[in-house]
CSV table of C-alpha atoms in Angstrom, one decimal:
chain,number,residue,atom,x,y,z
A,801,UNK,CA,-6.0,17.2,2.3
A,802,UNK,CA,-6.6,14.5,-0.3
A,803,UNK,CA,-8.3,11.0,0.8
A,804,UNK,CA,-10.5,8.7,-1.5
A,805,UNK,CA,-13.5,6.7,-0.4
A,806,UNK,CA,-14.1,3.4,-1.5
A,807,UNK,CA,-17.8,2.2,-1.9
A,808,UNK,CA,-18.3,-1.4,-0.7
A,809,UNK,CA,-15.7,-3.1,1.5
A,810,UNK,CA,-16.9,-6.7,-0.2
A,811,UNK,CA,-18.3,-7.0,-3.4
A,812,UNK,CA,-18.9,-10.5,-4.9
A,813,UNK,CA,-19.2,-11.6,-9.0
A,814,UNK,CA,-19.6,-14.5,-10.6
A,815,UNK,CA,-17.3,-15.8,-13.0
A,816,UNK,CA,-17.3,-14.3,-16.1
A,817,UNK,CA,-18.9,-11.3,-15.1
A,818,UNK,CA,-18.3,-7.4,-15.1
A,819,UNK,CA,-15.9,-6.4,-12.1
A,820,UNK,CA,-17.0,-2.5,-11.0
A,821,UNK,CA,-14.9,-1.2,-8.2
A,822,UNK,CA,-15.7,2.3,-7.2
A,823,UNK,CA,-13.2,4.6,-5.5
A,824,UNK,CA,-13.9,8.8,-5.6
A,825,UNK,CA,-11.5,11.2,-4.5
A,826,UNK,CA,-11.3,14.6,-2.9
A,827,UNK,CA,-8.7,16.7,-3.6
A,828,UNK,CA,-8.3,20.4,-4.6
A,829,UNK,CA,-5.4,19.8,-7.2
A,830,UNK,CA,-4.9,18.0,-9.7
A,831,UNK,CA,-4.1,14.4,-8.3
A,832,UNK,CA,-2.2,11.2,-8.9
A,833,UNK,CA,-4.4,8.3,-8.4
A,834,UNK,CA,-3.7,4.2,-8.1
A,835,UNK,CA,-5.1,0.9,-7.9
A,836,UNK,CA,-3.4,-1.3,-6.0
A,837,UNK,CA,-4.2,-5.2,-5.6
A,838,UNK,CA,-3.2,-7.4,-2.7
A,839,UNK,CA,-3.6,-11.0,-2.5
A,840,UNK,CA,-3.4,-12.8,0.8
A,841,UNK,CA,-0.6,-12.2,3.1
A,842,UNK,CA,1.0,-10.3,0.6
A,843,UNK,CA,2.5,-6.7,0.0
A,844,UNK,CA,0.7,-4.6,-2.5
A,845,UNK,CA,1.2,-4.9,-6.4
A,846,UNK,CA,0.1,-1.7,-8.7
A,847,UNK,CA,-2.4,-2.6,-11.0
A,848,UNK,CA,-2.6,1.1,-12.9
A,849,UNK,CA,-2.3,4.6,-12.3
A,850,UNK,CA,-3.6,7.7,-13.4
A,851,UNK,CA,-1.4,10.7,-14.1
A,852,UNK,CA,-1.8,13.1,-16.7
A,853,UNK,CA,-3.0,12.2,-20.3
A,854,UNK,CA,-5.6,9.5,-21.4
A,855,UNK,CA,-8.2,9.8,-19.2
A,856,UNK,CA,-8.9,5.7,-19.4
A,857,UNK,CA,-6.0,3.7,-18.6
A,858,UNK,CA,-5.1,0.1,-19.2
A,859,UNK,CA,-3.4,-2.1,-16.4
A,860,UNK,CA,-2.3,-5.5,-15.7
A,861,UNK,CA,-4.5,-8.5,-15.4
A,862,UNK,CA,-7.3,-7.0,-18.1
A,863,UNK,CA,-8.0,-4.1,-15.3
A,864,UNK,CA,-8.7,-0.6,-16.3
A,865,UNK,CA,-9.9,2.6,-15.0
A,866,UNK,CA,-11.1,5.5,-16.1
A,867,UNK,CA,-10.4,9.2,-14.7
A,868,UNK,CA,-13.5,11.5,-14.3
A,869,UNK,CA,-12.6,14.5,-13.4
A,870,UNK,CA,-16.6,15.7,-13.4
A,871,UNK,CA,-17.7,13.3,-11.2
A,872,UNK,CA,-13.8,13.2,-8.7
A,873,UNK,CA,-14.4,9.5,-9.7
A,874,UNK,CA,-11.7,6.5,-10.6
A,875,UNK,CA,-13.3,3.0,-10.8
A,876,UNK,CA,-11.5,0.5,-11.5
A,877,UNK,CA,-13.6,-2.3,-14.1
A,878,UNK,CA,-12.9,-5.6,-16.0
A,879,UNK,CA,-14.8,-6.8,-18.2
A,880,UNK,CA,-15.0,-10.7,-17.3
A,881,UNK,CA,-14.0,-11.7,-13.6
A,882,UNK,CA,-11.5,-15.0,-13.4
A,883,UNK,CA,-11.0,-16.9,-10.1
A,884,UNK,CA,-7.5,-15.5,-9.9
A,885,UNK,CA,-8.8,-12.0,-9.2
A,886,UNK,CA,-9.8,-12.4,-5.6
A,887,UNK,CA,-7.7,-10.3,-3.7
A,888,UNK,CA,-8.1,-6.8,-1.9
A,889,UNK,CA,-8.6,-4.0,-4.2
A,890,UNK,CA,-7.1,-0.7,-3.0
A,891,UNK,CA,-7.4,3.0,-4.7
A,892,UNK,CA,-4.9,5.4,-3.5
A,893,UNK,CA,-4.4,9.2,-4.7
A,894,UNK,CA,-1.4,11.5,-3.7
A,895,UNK,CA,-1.5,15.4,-5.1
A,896,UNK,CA,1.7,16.5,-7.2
A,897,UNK,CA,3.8,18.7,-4.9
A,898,UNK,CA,2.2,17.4,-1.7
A,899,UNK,CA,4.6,15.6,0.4
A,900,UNK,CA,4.5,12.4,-2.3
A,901,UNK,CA,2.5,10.6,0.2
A,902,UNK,CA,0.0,8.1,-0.8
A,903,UNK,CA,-3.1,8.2,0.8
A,904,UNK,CA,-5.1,5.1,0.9
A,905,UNK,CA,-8.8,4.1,0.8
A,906,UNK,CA,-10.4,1.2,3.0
A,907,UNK,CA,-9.9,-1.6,0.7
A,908,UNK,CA,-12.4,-3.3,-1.5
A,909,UNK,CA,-12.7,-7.5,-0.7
A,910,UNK,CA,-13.6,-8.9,-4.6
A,911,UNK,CA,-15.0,-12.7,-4.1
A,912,UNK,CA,-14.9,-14.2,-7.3
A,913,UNK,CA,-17.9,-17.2,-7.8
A,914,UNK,CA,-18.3,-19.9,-9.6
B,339,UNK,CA,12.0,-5.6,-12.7
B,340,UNK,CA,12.6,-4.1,-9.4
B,341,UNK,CA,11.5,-6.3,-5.9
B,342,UNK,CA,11.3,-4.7,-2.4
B,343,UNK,CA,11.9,-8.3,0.1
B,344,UNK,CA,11.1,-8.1,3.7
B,345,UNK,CA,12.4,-10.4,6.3
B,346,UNK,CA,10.9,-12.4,8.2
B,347,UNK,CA,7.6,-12.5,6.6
B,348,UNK,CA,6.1,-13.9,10.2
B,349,UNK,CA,7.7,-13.0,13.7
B,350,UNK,CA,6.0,-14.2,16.7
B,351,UNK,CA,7.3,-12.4,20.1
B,352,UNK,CA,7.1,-12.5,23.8
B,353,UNK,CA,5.8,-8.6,25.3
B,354,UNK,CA,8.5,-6.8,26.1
B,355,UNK,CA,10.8,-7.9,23.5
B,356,UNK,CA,11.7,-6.1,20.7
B,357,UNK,CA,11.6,-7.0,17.1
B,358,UNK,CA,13.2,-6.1,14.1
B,359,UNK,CA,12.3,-5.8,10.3
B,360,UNK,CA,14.3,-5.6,7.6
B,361,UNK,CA,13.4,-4.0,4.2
B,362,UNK,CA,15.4,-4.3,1.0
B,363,UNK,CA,15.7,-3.0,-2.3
B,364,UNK,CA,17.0,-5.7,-4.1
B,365,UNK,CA,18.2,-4.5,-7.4
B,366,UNK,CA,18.1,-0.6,-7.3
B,367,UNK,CA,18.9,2.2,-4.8
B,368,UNK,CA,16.2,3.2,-2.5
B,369,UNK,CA,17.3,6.9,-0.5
B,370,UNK,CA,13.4,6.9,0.9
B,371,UNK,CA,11.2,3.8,1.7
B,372,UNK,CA,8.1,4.0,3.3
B,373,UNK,CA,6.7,1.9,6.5
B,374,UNK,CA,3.1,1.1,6.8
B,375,UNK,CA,0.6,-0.9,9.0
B,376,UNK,CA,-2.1,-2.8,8.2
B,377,UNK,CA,-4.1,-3.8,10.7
B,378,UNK,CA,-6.9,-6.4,9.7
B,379,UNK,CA,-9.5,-6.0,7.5
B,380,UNK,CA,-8.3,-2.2,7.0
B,381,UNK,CA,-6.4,-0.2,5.1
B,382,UNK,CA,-2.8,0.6,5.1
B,383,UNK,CA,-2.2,3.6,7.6
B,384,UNK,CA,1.5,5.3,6.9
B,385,UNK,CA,3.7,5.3,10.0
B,386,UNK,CA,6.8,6.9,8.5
B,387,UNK,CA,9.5,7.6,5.8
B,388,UNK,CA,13.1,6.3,6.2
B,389,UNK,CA,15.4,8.6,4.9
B,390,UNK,CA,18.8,7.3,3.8
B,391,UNK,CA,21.2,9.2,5.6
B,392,UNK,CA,19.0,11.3,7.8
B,393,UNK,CA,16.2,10.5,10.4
B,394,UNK,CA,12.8,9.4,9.3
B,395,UNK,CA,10.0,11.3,9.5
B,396,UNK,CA,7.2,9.9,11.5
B,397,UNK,CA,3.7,10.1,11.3
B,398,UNK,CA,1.8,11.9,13.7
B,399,UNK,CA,-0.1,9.6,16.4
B,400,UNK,CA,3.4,7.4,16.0
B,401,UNK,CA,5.7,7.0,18.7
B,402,UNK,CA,9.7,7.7,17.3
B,403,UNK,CA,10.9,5.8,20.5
B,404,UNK,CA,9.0,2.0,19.9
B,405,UNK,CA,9.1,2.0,15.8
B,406,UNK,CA,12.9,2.7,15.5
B,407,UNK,CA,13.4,3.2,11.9
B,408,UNK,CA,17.1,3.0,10.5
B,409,UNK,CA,17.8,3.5,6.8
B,410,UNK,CA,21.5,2.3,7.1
B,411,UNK,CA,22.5,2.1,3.6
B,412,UNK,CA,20.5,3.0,0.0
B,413,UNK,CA,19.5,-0.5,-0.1
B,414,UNK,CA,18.4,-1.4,3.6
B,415,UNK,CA,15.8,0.3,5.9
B,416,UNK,CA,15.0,-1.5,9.0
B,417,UNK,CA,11.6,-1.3,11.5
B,418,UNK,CA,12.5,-2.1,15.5
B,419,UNK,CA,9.4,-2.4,17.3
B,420,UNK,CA,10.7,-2.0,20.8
B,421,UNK,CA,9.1,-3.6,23.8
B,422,UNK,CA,6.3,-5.0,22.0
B,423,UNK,CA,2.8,-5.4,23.4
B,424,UNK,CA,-0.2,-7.4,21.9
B,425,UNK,CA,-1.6,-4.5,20.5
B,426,UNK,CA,1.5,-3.9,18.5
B,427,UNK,CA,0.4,-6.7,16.6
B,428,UNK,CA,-0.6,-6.2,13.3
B,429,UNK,CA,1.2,-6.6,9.0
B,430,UNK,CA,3.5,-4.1,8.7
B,431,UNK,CA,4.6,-3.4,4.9
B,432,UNK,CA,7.6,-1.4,3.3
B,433,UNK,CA,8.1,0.4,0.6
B,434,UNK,CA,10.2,2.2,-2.1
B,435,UNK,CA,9.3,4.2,-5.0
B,436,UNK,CA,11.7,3.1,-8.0
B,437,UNK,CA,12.4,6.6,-9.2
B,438,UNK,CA,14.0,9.3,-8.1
B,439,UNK,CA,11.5,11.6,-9.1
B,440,UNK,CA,9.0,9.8,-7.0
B,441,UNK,CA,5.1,10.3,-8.3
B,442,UNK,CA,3.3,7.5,-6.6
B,443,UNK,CA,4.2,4.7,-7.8
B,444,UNK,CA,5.7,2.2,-4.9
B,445,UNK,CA,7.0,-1.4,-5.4
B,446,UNK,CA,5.7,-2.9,-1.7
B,447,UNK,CA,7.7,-6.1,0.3
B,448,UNK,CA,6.0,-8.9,1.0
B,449,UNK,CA,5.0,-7.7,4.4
B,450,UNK,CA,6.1,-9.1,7.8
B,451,UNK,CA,3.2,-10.4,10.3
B,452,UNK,CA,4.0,-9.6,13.8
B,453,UNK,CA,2.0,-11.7,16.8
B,454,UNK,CA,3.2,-10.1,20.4
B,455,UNK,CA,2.3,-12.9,22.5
């Protein structure tokens, strides 16, 4: 069965700086794979997804994350962390052909600092 | 673009009583929504998928008879927690994929907190 693992349940940056949220997958097919965002008290928004194609893909908010098939890795990175990007960070992978359920990872906690 | 609205967004209950959530596409047809729960701090675990017409298909570890799911129309899919208890309390969150040919990608309500007193 697919799952992903998310490395770091809180992860803090300064303003300005690089956002690097990791999320690796397990799966023995090709998979779909998601970040989702989730601000408080909120229902989840997707930020990108992975299909086939491009191995780097662009999403809202500046966020993008890049595919590595080698390394069963999708981490999702910006290049300069604003105050508005505080929220929950969740990767989620479902395999083509496999029930269409999305499988989610623990959640990643980004605190944005002045 | 396409919104998936729950109501209420916060329910606070006496044990014993049962509650009811409402999920609804609001401006395309959903045949399958999904129901999650969050429970704090964690990730979103899924309970089951409402089927428009049909019965939904749970989860294992989920009990059919206290999360009554209904999918009465291709627009409406609604969560009864029946007899609730305090540990019944937790976020629980809908969703629908916009396309028929679903590959993923799920617009998510607002969630609905629920607090069993």
């Amino acid at each position: 069965a697919q799952s992903v693992t998310q490395l770091g349940s809180h992860v803090s940056v300064s303003e300005g700086a690089l956002v690097l949220l990791r999320c690796n997958y397990s799966s023995s097919v090709p998979p779909y794979l998601f970040w989702y965002v989730q601000y408080p008290n909120q229902g989840l928004q997707l930020l990108l997804k992975y299909t086939t194609g491009a191995t780097l893909v662009k999403g809202i908010n500046g966020f993008e994350a890049e595919f590595k098939k080698s390394e069963t890795s999708f981490h999702l990175t910006k290049p300069s962390a604003h105050m508005s990007d505080a929220a929950e960070y969740f990767c989620a992978v479902i395999i083509t052909g496999g029930g269409n359920k999305l499988t989610f990872g623990t959640g990643t906690q980004l605190k944005v600092e002045l | 673009g396409a919104v998936v609205s729950q109501h209420p967004s916060r329910v606070i209950c006496k044990s014993g009583t049962s509650v009811k959530i409402e999920c609804r596409s609001l401006d395309f047809q959903a045949t399958t929504m999904f129901w999650y729960r969050q429970f704090p701090k964690q990730s979103l675990m899924l309970m089951a998928t409402s089927n428009e017409g049909s019965k939904a298909t749970y989860e294992q570890g989920v009990e059919k008879d206290k999360f009554l799911i209904n999918h009465a129309s291709l627009t409406l899919s609604t969560l009864t927690v029946t007899s609730a208890h305090p540990e019944d309390s937790s976020f629980y969150i809908c969703s629908a994929p916009l396309l028929a040919g679903y590959t993923g990608e799920l617009f998510f309500g607002e969630g609905s907190r629920l607090t069993v007193l």
